[in-house]
């Protein structure tokens, strides 16, 4: 069938039409960012059904998320109607395999009512197996072992394939074998089993189900092919073995999930398995402005092994990409808040504003700035910093030290990390507290002496009580950050996360370090104001800053990691942390180049989410996880086309001197073609009714002859430029209350201020 005879030629450009009109044989579609990938897949299915009379039930289209599958079905329904759409097999890999496995359960050694275990169920099975094998969690953490088992399954390997030369290999094989036996006994499967079992059935030449599966579909289409793992590829290849009508659509430039099994080599090597495959490249971007498209292409082009693609657009040139240098992470966040506030004031819908970061812990400072600017926001693909489980755990420890009668906090930490105090022990503890009319904490001692409990639970309760009491002795003398570090280490919480050795555990460790870093910021701030930092003061600040009422149904800006941004698009995008070591992220013991290649692809994904406006931000000095250091500009910034970039230095970054050294702009930032604009002025302070302002403050002349009045602009080495709210000349030493756009109102000793 020719492209001209397609029922919808006006809606397709020539490469899209070639992909849609192709019927017989393997097809590989390289779909650049914003090039209409979903349109091609849905129009192709519609064309097969409407023009080539392929029965809908003979078509299989698989993708990775329920959202993507739902969007595909919605578009198909508009093209060919609900009946045909419902008959076609359109779904995720897991939902499709679950549906097929129910039909052929017996050949897989299951009954049709098999259970699908989620992550927590799987961890429970592994924990029980390790306990039966008499392995201590210090030797084999359940979550770590489970992750390795899943990795083996993704690669199509079983227990017998595990190398047992090292001790960890022996543990893994034994745990893997025990896990598989336990799952079979329970008539249960995990997510990887869904795919591997159907794959093995589809590849079988002896089972009747294998023949039926290979006969079931005439056309197989795979969305986001660059994210498939080995077993998923084997599955679709087996299902398409009879007809060879396998259509794969993806973009190797957007392969960013290697850490969860995605193998970019599969899309790049597709033509090795199918040398006669038709290849179509979709290179026209319909999403972004021309400047954004050129910037994204410049960042991805140095990639070593990518399939050559020349992304272009017919859209307008648009605004230049803003490359912003801020003083530190607070100044960076303040810039975002000011720009976002300006967009909202001009009528932009908050839903069209997004902020991306490479590391989840970077959201803390950003959230503080957005709250201060009264900008509603949501965390996409995660939770707000102070709502994260590990952060709440450590804060609960601190609250118990301050107020041991807080039953809510005590219940949260009494068995975190696990110390063998289970539900039955807690039930007995509650009974003792109820009988005495006391808090759970006050009941710990009596319960530890109670005959109602056996010796082991009594010993554990007594040990926990001694632990908390030992910390309480330090609570009044240690700084909050030191106390938190002590708790995190001595309770075994830190060790448990380190031994878990997973990406999730690493992120939780980073969040705890960032929390302790926020305590250190609080302590330094109080020191500079001539006041004493206290645990009560810090906890009050955290509670007040996170308990403000929010309208959950109102439009909100989106904050997310770059991984979570895949598949999304926004009019206005801010990307934080464009510094070597942050983005690209610096991993230890990685020198084969694959990590850097994926970081480059991650940058490409970040840039191509923006439709109209893009800001790339870096801090001259960044404090993260409690450590402060100057970072060089990200190497990705050096790839940007000079004529498409506008370099911006924030007002605070331009202040000479101070604790945060300002690194000079690199050589590639100078020269013609730039508009070196000054940034917008900081947002004005909140309305007077929302702030305590001395109505008639007297002028104050310090020893250096600096005259301070209400409204005087001053500079601080840490907080940047601000405006004087009031001066307390009677205090010794004298201090001022200053409003800083990045920090809000702060009390500062006058000796730390100077005129900007």
XYZ file of C-alpha atoms in Angstrom:
756
model
C 0.000 0.000 0.000
C 1.386 3.412 -0.910
C 1.702 6.267 1.540
C -0.690 8.318 -0.599
C -3.505 5.828 -0.057
C -3.336 6.050 3.721
C -6.672 7.103 5.262
C -4.964 9.916 7.205
C -2.028 11.264 5.115
C -2.545 14.873 6.221
C -1.795 13.987 9.841
C 1.575 12.388 9.054
C 4.896 13.667 7.785
C 6.729 11.503 5.182
C 8.830 9.416 7.637
C 5.793 8.844 9.862
C 3.764 7.787 6.830
C 6.489 5.309 5.804
C 6.415 3.722 9.241
C 2.617 3.572 9.288
C 2.245 2.164 5.755
C 4.866 -0.549 6.234
C 3.055 -3.888 6.601
C 5.142 -7.029 6.164
C 8.475 -7.828 7.818
C 10.518 -6.332 10.670
C 10.459 -2.575 11.202
C 12.747 -0.445 13.374
C 11.613 3.117 14.058
C 14.084 5.506 15.672
C 11.811 8.160 17.175
C 13.569 11.319 18.335
C 12.212 13.292 21.268
C 8.860 14.923 20.509
C 8.695 13.365 17.047
C 5.233 11.762 17.300
C 6.145 8.243 18.424
C 2.747 7.415 19.939
C 0.984 8.765 16.860
C 2.979 6.435 14.627
C 2.171 3.366 16.734
C -1.553 4.091 16.984
C -1.926 5.070 13.311
C 0.006 1.961 12.326
C -2.396 -0.268 14.299
C -5.373 1.603 12.853
C -3.984 1.173 9.341
C -3.468 -2.570 9.811
C -7.062 -2.984 10.982
C -8.856 -0.539 8.676
C -6.906 -0.965 5.443
C -5.384 -4.441 5.669
C -8.230 -6.182 7.486
C -5.974 -7.601 10.197
C -8.276 -8.842 12.985
C -7.713 -6.619 16.065
C -7.203 -9.642 18.308
C -4.240 -10.649 16.136
C -2.348 -7.461 17.029
C -0.206 -7.103 20.169
C 1.171 -3.718 21.276
C 3.223 -3.584 24.470
C 4.684 -0.686 26.391
C 6.071 -0.070 29.891
C 3.551 1.986 31.845
C -0.189 1.864 32.383
C -0.315 5.551 31.488
C 1.308 4.968 28.091
C -0.943 1.981 27.396
C -4.020 4.000 28.374
C -3.062 6.871 26.085
C -2.519 4.408 23.236
C -5.977 2.889 23.740
C -7.628 6.332 23.917
C -6.070 7.415 20.623
C -6.970 4.124 18.960
C -10.576 4.443 20.070
C -10.808 7.819 18.345
C -9.368 6.328 15.147
C -11.117 2.954 14.858
C -13.823 2.892 17.527
C -14.158 1.109 20.887
C -14.962 -2.410 19.625
C -11.792 -2.857 17.598
C -9.710 -1.127 20.265
C -10.948 -3.445 23.023
C -10.234 -6.502 20.877
C -6.612 -5.560 20.197
C -4.028 -6.560 22.789
C -2.720 -3.210 24.056
C -1.050 -3.146 27.464
C 2.116 -3.252 29.508
C 4.543 -6.158 29.381
C 3.397 -7.333 32.800
C -0.352 -7.069 32.201
C -0.035 -8.828 28.847
C 2.035 -11.663 30.295
C -0.321 -12.051 33.249
C -3.228 -12.429 30.826
C -1.375 -15.029 28.751
C -0.057 -16.919 31.763
C -3.588 -17.400 33.119
C -4.386 -19.260 29.902
C -1.307 -21.470 29.957
C -0.700 -21.726 33.695
C -0.562 -25.531 33.749
C 2.360 -25.674 31.294
C 4.205 -23.214 33.558
C 3.660 -25.408 36.622
C 0.972 -23.167 38.112
C -2.759 -23.192 38.635
C -4.862 -20.468 37.012
C -5.491 -18.779 40.362
C -1.790 -18.086 40.937
C -0.870 -15.023 42.993
C 1.363 -12.149 41.897
C 3.646 -11.086 44.744
C 4.570 -7.401 44.975
C 7.899 -6.040 46.245
C 7.045 -6.354 49.943
C 5.789 -9.921 49.474
C 8.986 -10.830 47.649
C 11.170 -9.329 50.408
C 9.239 -11.301 53.012
C 9.890 -14.551 51.110
C 13.617 -13.806 50.791
C 13.866 -12.862 54.483
C 12.260 -16.150 55.487
C 14.529 -18.146 53.175
C 17.653 -16.437 54.560
C 16.475 -17.119 58.086
C 15.969 -20.795 57.261
C 19.451 -20.871 55.752
C 20.717 -19.310 59.020
C 22.278 -16.298 57.301
C 22.560 -13.150 59.377
C 21.347 -9.883 57.786
C 24.900 -8.598 58.107
C 25.963 -11.322 55.689
C 22.962 -11.143 53.399
C 20.446 -8.305 53.489
C 17.048 -9.475 52.148
C 16.545 -6.440 49.945
C 20.024 -6.735 48.461
C 19.608 -10.447 47.750
C 16.177 -9.851 46.206
C 17.593 -7.170 43.910
C 20.285 -9.534 42.700
C 17.777 -12.316 42.119
C 15.649 -9.975 39.997
C 18.732 -8.899 38.039
C 19.538 -12.528 37.265
C 15.972 -13.128 36.097
C 16.037 -10.063 33.834
C 19.057 -11.543 32.096
C 17.351 -14.929 31.767
C 19.527 -16.693 34.334
C 18.500 -19.115 37.065
C 20.096 -20.325 40.322
C 22.359 -22.776 38.490
C 23.891 -19.901 36.498
C 25.146 -18.053 39.590
C 28.920 -18.113 40.062
C 29.624 -19.605 43.505
C 33.384 -19.040 43.702
C 32.919 -16.138 46.109
C 31.006 -16.352 49.388
C 28.367 -13.882 48.169
C 27.779 -16.074 45.119
C 27.160 -19.102 47.329
C 24.703 -17.110 49.437
C 22.943 -15.812 46.326
C 22.578 -19.250 44.738
C 21.232 -20.795 47.952
C 18.815 -17.917 48.492
C 17.758 -17.973 44.811
C 17.002 -21.701 44.991
C 15.092 -21.309 48.234
C 13.154 -18.341 46.861
C 12.084 -20.231 43.735
C 10.972 -23.240 45.786
C 8.993 -21.019 48.161
C 7.283 -19.212 45.276
C 6.343 -22.490 43.594
C 5.004 -23.874 46.850
C 2.852 -20.764 47.280
C 1.608 -20.934 43.665
C 2.940 -17.403 43.264
C 5.010 -15.444 40.761
C 6.868 -12.137 40.863
C 6.940 -9.499 38.122
C 9.998 -10.978 36.425
C 8.416 -14.451 36.504
C 5.454 -13.137 34.521
C 7.755 -12.300 31.635
C 10.239 -15.163 31.928
C 7.582 -17.890 32.196
C 5.678 -16.652 29.152
C 8.975 -16.256 27.295
C 9.997 -19.847 27.992
C 6.559 -21.072 26.902
C 6.745 -19.009 23.705
C 10.187 -20.395 22.883
C 9.217 -24.002 23.616
C 9.084 -26.405 20.679
C 7.707 -29.303 22.724
C 4.766 -27.744 24.572
C 1.484 -27.140 22.782
C 1.265 -23.741 24.427
C 4.478 -22.716 22.671
C 2.961 -23.385 19.246
C -0.286 -21.604 20.210
C 1.555 -18.527 21.474
C 3.581 -18.235 18.279
C 0.370 -18.558 16.250
C -1.639 -16.086 18.321
C -0.411 -12.778 16.858
C 0.185 -11.626 13.309
C 1.740 -8.300 14.309
C 3.764 -7.385 17.411
C 4.569 -3.748 18.219
C 6.904 -2.608 21.017
C 6.894 0.935 22.400
C 9.955 2.440 24.182
C 12.069 -0.382 22.781
C 15.260 1.200 24.134
C 14.130 0.313 27.680
C 13.624 -3.419 27.116
C 15.755 -6.008 28.897
C 16.963 -9.341 27.530
C 13.902 -11.371 28.578
C 11.420 -8.823 27.230
C 13.215 -8.829 23.885
C 13.286 -12.629 23.774
C 9.542 -12.609 24.471
C 8.506 -10.309 21.611
C 10.977 -11.960 19.252
C 9.455 -15.376 20.024
C 5.873 -14.132 19.633
C 6.774 -12.668 16.225
C 8.850 -15.654 15.097
C 6.234 -17.037 12.679
C 5.404 -13.849 10.748
C 8.514 -11.747 11.547
C 6.137 -8.776 11.702
C 7.915 -7.184 14.640
C 7.749 -3.383 14.841
C 9.980 -1.746 17.446
C 9.775 1.972 18.201
C 12.229 3.786 20.440
C 15.169 6.141 20.774
C 18.595 5.018 21.919
C 19.242 8.644 22.919
C 16.582 8.266 25.624
C 17.758 4.990 27.156
C 18.138 5.958 30.840
C 17.078 2.870 32.782
C 20.159 0.643 32.719
C 20.009 0.472 36.521
C 16.710 -1.401 36.288
C 17.608 -3.685 33.412
C 17.152 -1.586 30.264
C 19.702 -2.584 27.626
C 20.366 0.050 24.968
C 22.322 -2.508 22.930
C 19.079 -4.217 21.936
C 17.787 -1.317 19.843
C 21.227 -0.616 18.426
C 21.766 -4.283 17.491
C 18.239 -5.012 16.245
C 19.486 -5.242 12.660
C 21.850 -8.076 13.597
C 18.863 -10.317 14.362
C 16.790 -8.824 11.525
C 19.202 -7.770 8.755
C 16.283 -7.172 6.389
C 14.562 -4.775 8.773
C 13.170 -1.551 7.341
C 14.581 1.419 9.275
C 12.722 4.711 9.616
C 14.018 7.737 11.510
C 11.611 10.320 12.954
C 13.734 13.428 13.349
C 11.245 16.299 13.300
C 10.464 17.586 16.784
C 6.964 19.025 17.265
C 7.368 19.866 20.959
C 10.123 22.405 21.544
C 11.408 25.686 20.185
C 14.289 25.630 17.738
C 16.823 26.857 20.306
C 15.890 24.096 22.757
C 16.064 21.452 20.024
C 19.515 22.624 18.898
C 20.744 22.682 22.496
C 19.496 19.134 23.120
C 21.027 17.840 19.899
C 24.354 19.466 20.790
C 24.380 17.728 24.168
C 23.621 14.254 22.813
C 25.758 14.416 19.639
C 29.093 13.625 21.390
C 27.652 10.288 22.543
C 30.023 7.564 21.360
C 27.724 4.852 19.977
C 24.402 6.519 19.210
C 22.450 5.926 16.023
C 23.004 9.122 14.003
C 19.895 11.309 14.071
C 19.561 14.988 13.217
C 16.743 16.328 15.361
C 15.154 19.469 13.883
C 11.967 21.484 14.177
C 9.887 23.932 12.179
C 8.813 25.670 15.398
C 9.846 29.241 16.167
C 13.319 30.094 17.432
C 12.002 30.883 20.908
C 13.924 32.290 23.876
C 17.571 31.492 24.381
C 18.408 28.743 26.846
C 19.236 30.375 30.172
C 22.480 29.135 31.726
C 22.408 30.474 35.265
C 25.267 30.651 37.742
C 24.058 31.060 41.326
C 26.030 31.648 44.481
C 24.980 28.424 46.195
C 22.048 26.004 46.347
C 19.880 28.534 48.209
C 20.529 31.203 45.605
C 19.819 28.643 42.885
C 16.479 27.743 44.486
C 15.644 31.407 45.029
C 16.197 32.118 41.319
C 13.771 29.334 40.432
C 11.193 30.633 42.923
C 11.489 34.204 41.619
C 11.150 33.133 38.003
C 8.232 30.848 38.834
C 6.502 33.624 40.764
C 6.932 35.922 37.774
C 5.433 33.297 35.464
C 2.451 32.789 37.769
C 1.917 36.539 38.046
C 1.836 36.748 34.249
C -0.927 34.142 34.080
C 1.036 30.946 33.431
C -0.651 27.811 34.758
C 1.509 26.221 37.515
C 0.967 22.864 35.813
C 3.225 24.101 32.987
C 6.204 24.723 35.305
C 8.620 21.921 36.194
C 11.903 21.709 38.100
C 14.231 18.732 37.584
C 17.090 17.586 39.788
C 19.579 14.730 39.462
C 19.513 13.704 43.138
C 16.352 13.463 45.234
C 17.983 15.121 48.259
C 18.361 18.341 46.240
C 14.632 18.963 46.626
C 14.933 20.111 50.270
C 16.311 23.593 49.632
C 14.110 23.992 46.569
C 10.986 23.133 48.571
C 11.909 25.716 51.204
C 12.209 28.463 48.584
C 8.921 27.558 46.904
C 7.086 27.526 50.228
C 8.551 30.921 51.067
C 7.344 32.281 47.726
C 3.912 30.665 48.248
C 4.220 28.613 45.069
C 2.142 25.417 45.183
C 4.086 22.349 44.133
C 3.998 18.571 44.028
C 6.768 15.990 44.074
C 6.311 13.696 41.075
C 7.461 10.106 41.484
C 8.407 10.620 45.114
C 7.484 12.362 48.344
C 8.367 15.716 49.842
C 11.686 15.787 51.600
C 10.397 15.979 55.167
C 7.758 13.318 54.402
C 10.318 10.700 53.367
C 10.342 7.683 55.675
C 14.003 7.859 56.685
C 13.760 11.609 57.380
C 10.656 11.119 59.525
C 12.393 8.248 61.335
C 15.370 10.337 62.430
C 13.174 13.307 63.352
C 11.003 10.945 65.419
C 14.097 9.871 67.380
C 14.888 13.517 68.088
C 11.312 14.279 69.136
C 11.326 11.347 71.557
C 14.468 12.727 73.157
C 12.757 16.071 73.561
C 9.358 14.665 74.531
C 9.524 10.943 75.393
C 5.780 10.880 76.046
C 5.018 11.260 72.331
C 3.525 7.821 71.675
C 3.287 8.408 67.918
C 7.022 9.027 67.624
C 7.917 6.209 69.988
C 5.901 3.671 68.003
C 7.606 4.839 64.808
C 11.151 4.194 66.062
C 10.874 1.427 68.652
C 11.667 -1.188 66.023
C 13.562 0.965 63.484
C 15.991 -0.408 62.599
C 14.654 -3.869 63.404
C 15.524 -4.842 66.981
C 13.051 -7.665 67.511
C 10.250 -5.684 69.141
C 7.214 -7.007 67.294
C 3.468 -6.462 67.410
C 2.847 -8.845 70.297
C 5.423 -7.072 72.467
C 3.947 -3.687 71.572
C 0.490 -4.974 72.441
C 1.697 -5.977 75.918
C 3.455 -2.616 76.300
C 0.194 -0.826 75.416
C -1.670 -2.890 78.004
C 0.831 -1.884 80.710
C 0.573 1.792 79.691
C -3.222 1.667 79.715
C -3.328 0.020 83.146
C -0.962 2.645 84.569
C -2.559 5.544 82.733
C 0.856 6.502 81.399
C 2.624 7.057 78.099
C 4.267 4.132 76.334
C 7.688 5.478 77.246
C 6.849 5.593 80.969
C 5.569 2.029 80.636
C 8.825 0.699 79.178
C 10.486 0.131 82.566
C 7.465 -1.570 84.207
C 6.913 -3.689 81.070
C 10.551 -4.782 81.112
C 9.979 -6.028 84.673
C 6.552 -7.524 83.984
C 5.891 -11.247 84.216
C 3.389 -10.826 81.386
C 6.309 -10.862 78.969
C 8.869 -13.589 78.447
C 12.546 -12.961 79.063
C 13.516 -12.093 75.458
C 10.937 -9.298 74.915
C 11.659 -7.866 78.378
C 15.354 -7.706 77.554
C 14.691 -5.934 74.250
C 12.434 -3.322 75.845
C 15.000 -2.692 78.575
C 17.738 -2.346 75.970
C 15.674 0.169 73.977
C 14.959 2.186 77.133
C 18.662 2.294 78.010
C 19.453 3.408 74.456
C 17.028 6.343 74.564
C 18.056 7.353 78.069
C 21.706 7.427 77.024
C 20.844 9.795 74.170
C 18.725 11.989 76.438
C 21.771 12.670 78.589
C 23.458 14.233 75.559
C 20.415 16.060 74.176
C 20.993 19.250 76.164
C 24.704 19.538 75.420
C 25.189 18.265 71.875
C 24.307 20.292 68.788
C 21.266 18.868 66.938
C 23.406 17.723 64.003
C 25.879 15.895 66.262
C 23.041 14.248 68.140
C 21.424 13.137 64.870
C 24.731 11.714 63.606
C 25.140 9.798 66.869
C 21.647 8.318 66.671
C 21.951 7.441 62.999
C 25.207 5.599 63.602
C 24.733 4.006 67.042
C 21.238 2.632 66.435
C 22.511 0.631 63.477
C 20.243 2.540 61.068
C 23.190 3.746 59.000
C 24.762 0.296 58.873
C 21.509 -1.344 57.807
C 21.196 1.019 54.832
C 24.844 0.590 53.857
C 24.565 -3.203 53.964
C 21.358 -3.123 51.937
C 23.515 -1.952 49.023
C 20.709 -0.882 46.677
C 20.017 2.303 44.727
C 17.055 2.991 47.009
C 19.198 2.544 50.131
C 21.823 4.898 48.671
C 19.133 7.537 48.099
C 17.917 7.127 51.695
C 21.464 7.562 52.976
C 21.774 10.741 50.915
C 18.511 12.062 52.357
C 19.712 11.495 55.926
C 22.974 13.281 55.157
C 20.991 16.162 53.666
C 18.801 16.300 56.789
C 21.878 16.519 59.000
C 23.191 19.189 56.630
C 20.005 21.226 57.214
C 20.690 21.030 60.962
C 24.210 22.315 60.412
C 22.804 25.234 58.399
C 20.441 26.026 61.282
C 23.300 25.901 63.794
C 25.507 28.197 61.713
C 22.668 30.637 61.190
C 21.998 30.885 64.937
C 25.715 31.273 65.623
C 25.946 34.186 63.192
C 22.942 35.781 64.900
C 24.646 35.475 68.287
C 22.139 32.890 69.505
C 22.340 29.260 70.605
C 21.031 26.448 68.414
C 18.773 24.027 70.254
C 17.069 20.784 69.394
C 13.698 22.289 70.296
C 14.343 25.252 68.015
C 15.234 23.073 65.053
C 12.256 20.768 65.471
C 9.941 23.752 65.771
C 11.340 25.250 62.573
C 10.865 21.993 60.668
C 7.330 21.506 61.961
C 6.216 25.047 61.198
C 7.751 24.984 57.711
C 6.039 21.738 56.737
C 2.649 21.997 58.419
C 1.186 24.894 56.435
C -2.253 24.150 55.007
C -2.194 23.348 51.313
C -4.984 23.120 48.794
C -4.489 19.677 47.320
C -6.811 20.329 44.392
C -5.188 23.541 43.175
C -2.825 23.615 40.168
C 0.763 22.946 41.199
C 4.239 23.195 39.768
C 6.029 19.851 39.398
C 9.298 18.888 41.099
C 10.929 15.622 40.130
C 14.086 13.695 39.405
C 15.092 13.645 35.759
C 14.325 9.927 35.587
C 10.740 10.682 36.609
C 10.458 13.316 33.860
C 10.721 10.747 31.054
C 7.592 10.917 28.892
C 6.452 14.293 30.265
C 6.609 17.794 28.801
C 6.167 21.331 30.162
C 6.225 24.865 28.814
C 8.790 26.065 31.367
C 11.569 23.810 32.678
C 14.342 24.427 35.208
C 17.175 21.886 35.553
C 19.271 22.184 38.718
C 22.833 21.192 39.519
C 24.580 21.419 36.139
C 27.955 20.755 37.778
C 30.446 17.965 37.254
C 29.962 15.576 40.136
C 26.261 16.408 40.416
C 25.097 16.239 36.799
C 26.799 14.282 35.368
C 26.605 12.374 38.618
C 29.914 11.101 39.925
C 29.895 7.405 40.765
C 32.803 5.665 42.475
C 34.530 2.761 40.725
C 33.064 3.514 37.322
C 35.577 4.017 34.545
C 34.208 2.095 31.556
C 32.380 5.112 30.148
C 28.912 3.567 30.246
C 27.786 5.674 33.194
C 28.857 8.898 31.496
C 27.083 7.862 28.303
C 23.863 7.326 30.246
C 24.317 10.650 32.061
C 24.550 12.333 28.665
C 21.335 10.627 27.563
C 19.740 11.745 30.828
C 20.715 15.346 30.037
C 19.147 14.983 26.586
C 15.920 13.745 28.160
C 15.902 16.676 30.599
C 16.362 19.308 27.899
C 13.775 17.834 25.545
C 11.004 18.013 28.163
C 10.828 21.806 27.673
C 8.479 23.323 25.105
C 9.029 27.094 25.371
C 11.569 28.050 28.025
C 14.560 26.247 29.520
C 16.896 27.249 32.358
C 20.018 25.242 33.228
C 21.334 26.199 36.659
C 24.566 25.609 38.519
C 25.890 26.792 41.883
C 29.393 28.154 42.347
C 29.423 26.435 45.722
C 27.044 23.694 46.806
C 26.397 22.143 50.200
C 24.953 18.683 49.798
C 24.838 15.823 52.299
C 26.473 18.142 54.823
C 29.571 18.833 52.703
C 30.291 22.122 50.976
C 32.446 22.374 47.899
C 32.902 24.405 44.726
C 32.019 22.406 41.632
C 33.206 22.988 38.071
C 30.514 23.617 35.439
C 28.959 20.514 33.953
C 30.745 19.316 30.836
C 27.339 19.278 29.147
C 27.201 23.081 29.300
C 30.294 23.266 27.113
C 28.414 21.480 24.328
C 25.642 24.076 24.048
C 25.546 26.226 20.874
C 26.857 29.657 21.846
C 24.307 31.505 19.759
C 21.420 29.769 21.558
C 22.540 30.477 25.133
C 22.031 33.448 27.440
C 24.372 33.435 30.447
C 22.930 34.851 33.658
C 24.780 35.581 36.883
C 22.493 36.086 39.858
C 22.921 39.208 41.955
C 24.165 37.185 44.917
C 26.668 35.285 42.797
C 28.138 38.585 41.675
C 29.039 39.636 45.238
C 32.833 39.403 45.614
C 34.321 37.498 48.565
C 32.381 35.496 51.113
C 32.331 31.858 52.064
C 31.087 30.688 48.692
C 33.882 31.298 46.162
C 32.680 32.528 42.800
C 34.389 30.649 40.039
C 34.987 32.724 36.882
C 32.793 31.963 33.910
C 34.604 29.551 31.580
C 36.184 30.766 28.372
C 33.396 29.329 26.250
C 30.917 31.792 27.825
C 32.531 34.922 26.433
C 32.366 36.411 23.014
C 29.710 37.740 20.697
C 26.319 36.179 20.396
C 25.390 36.551 24.064
C 23.084 38.930 25.804
C 24.640 39.198 29.253
C 21.480 40.228 30.999
C 21.219 40.972 34.688
C 18.705 38.748 36.431
C 15.351 39.962 37.623
C 15.394 41.829 40.896
C 14.602 39.663 43.902
C 10.912 39.359 44.670
C 9.744 41.975 47.175
C 9.304 40.912 50.806
C 5.922 39.439 51.768
C 3.173 41.965 52.599
C 3.606 43.876 55.840
C 0.666 42.136 57.498
C 2.507 38.837 57.139
C 5.733 40.096 58.734
C 6.696 41.660 62.025
C 8.267 45.010 61.105
C 9.385 47.680 63.519
C 7.196 50.636 62.615
C 9.647 53.430 63.388
C 13.131 52.045 63.737
C 15.838 54.561 64.510
C 18.873 54.812 62.322
C 21.980 53.061 63.517
C 25.563 54.011 62.692
C 28.048 51.210 63.318
C 31.730 51.563 64.163
C 32.686 51.564 60.508
C 30.296 54.389 59.738
C 27.719 52.197 57.978
C 24.278 53.770 58.376
C 21.453 51.230 58.653
C 17.788 52.082 58.410
C 14.721 50.141 57.507
C 15.047 49.306 53.809
C 18.841 49.660 53.655
C 20.267 47.071 51.252
C 23.007 44.991 52.853
C 25.109 41.982 51.885
C 25.904 38.899 53.930
C 28.556 36.314 53.102
C 26.099 33.436 53.551
C 22.641 34.838 52.809
C 23.479 37.209 49.962
C 21.784 40.590 49.425
C 18.823 41.633 51.542
C 16.911 44.583 53.002
C 17.028 45.722 56.618
C 13.745 45.252 58.452
C 14.832 46.564 61.870
C 17.944 47.230 63.947
C 18.391 46.320 67.618
C 21.221 48.611 68.717
C 20.639 47.860 72.404
C 21.665 44.207 72.169
C 25.268 43.269 72.730
C 26.612 42.760 70.215
C 24.108 44.738 68.093
C 22.117 42.871 65.465
C 19.665 43.506 62.668
C 16.671 41.690 61.241
C 17.168 41.431 57.489
C 14.923 40.049 54.776
C 16.890 37.900 52.294
C 14.976 36.702 49.200
C 16.657 33.298 49.346
C 16.151 32.768 53.062
C 13.368 34.979 54.421
C 13.896 37.067 57.567
C 17.098 36.407 59.506
C 18.597 37.942 62.636
C 22.238 38.731 61.932
C 25.024 40.312 63.957
C 25.924 43.665 62.414
C 29.570 42.638 62.173
C 28.537 40.127 59.491
C 26.867 42.762 57.274
C 28.266 45.193 54.737
C 26.928 47.419 52.015
C 26.686 45.628 48.611
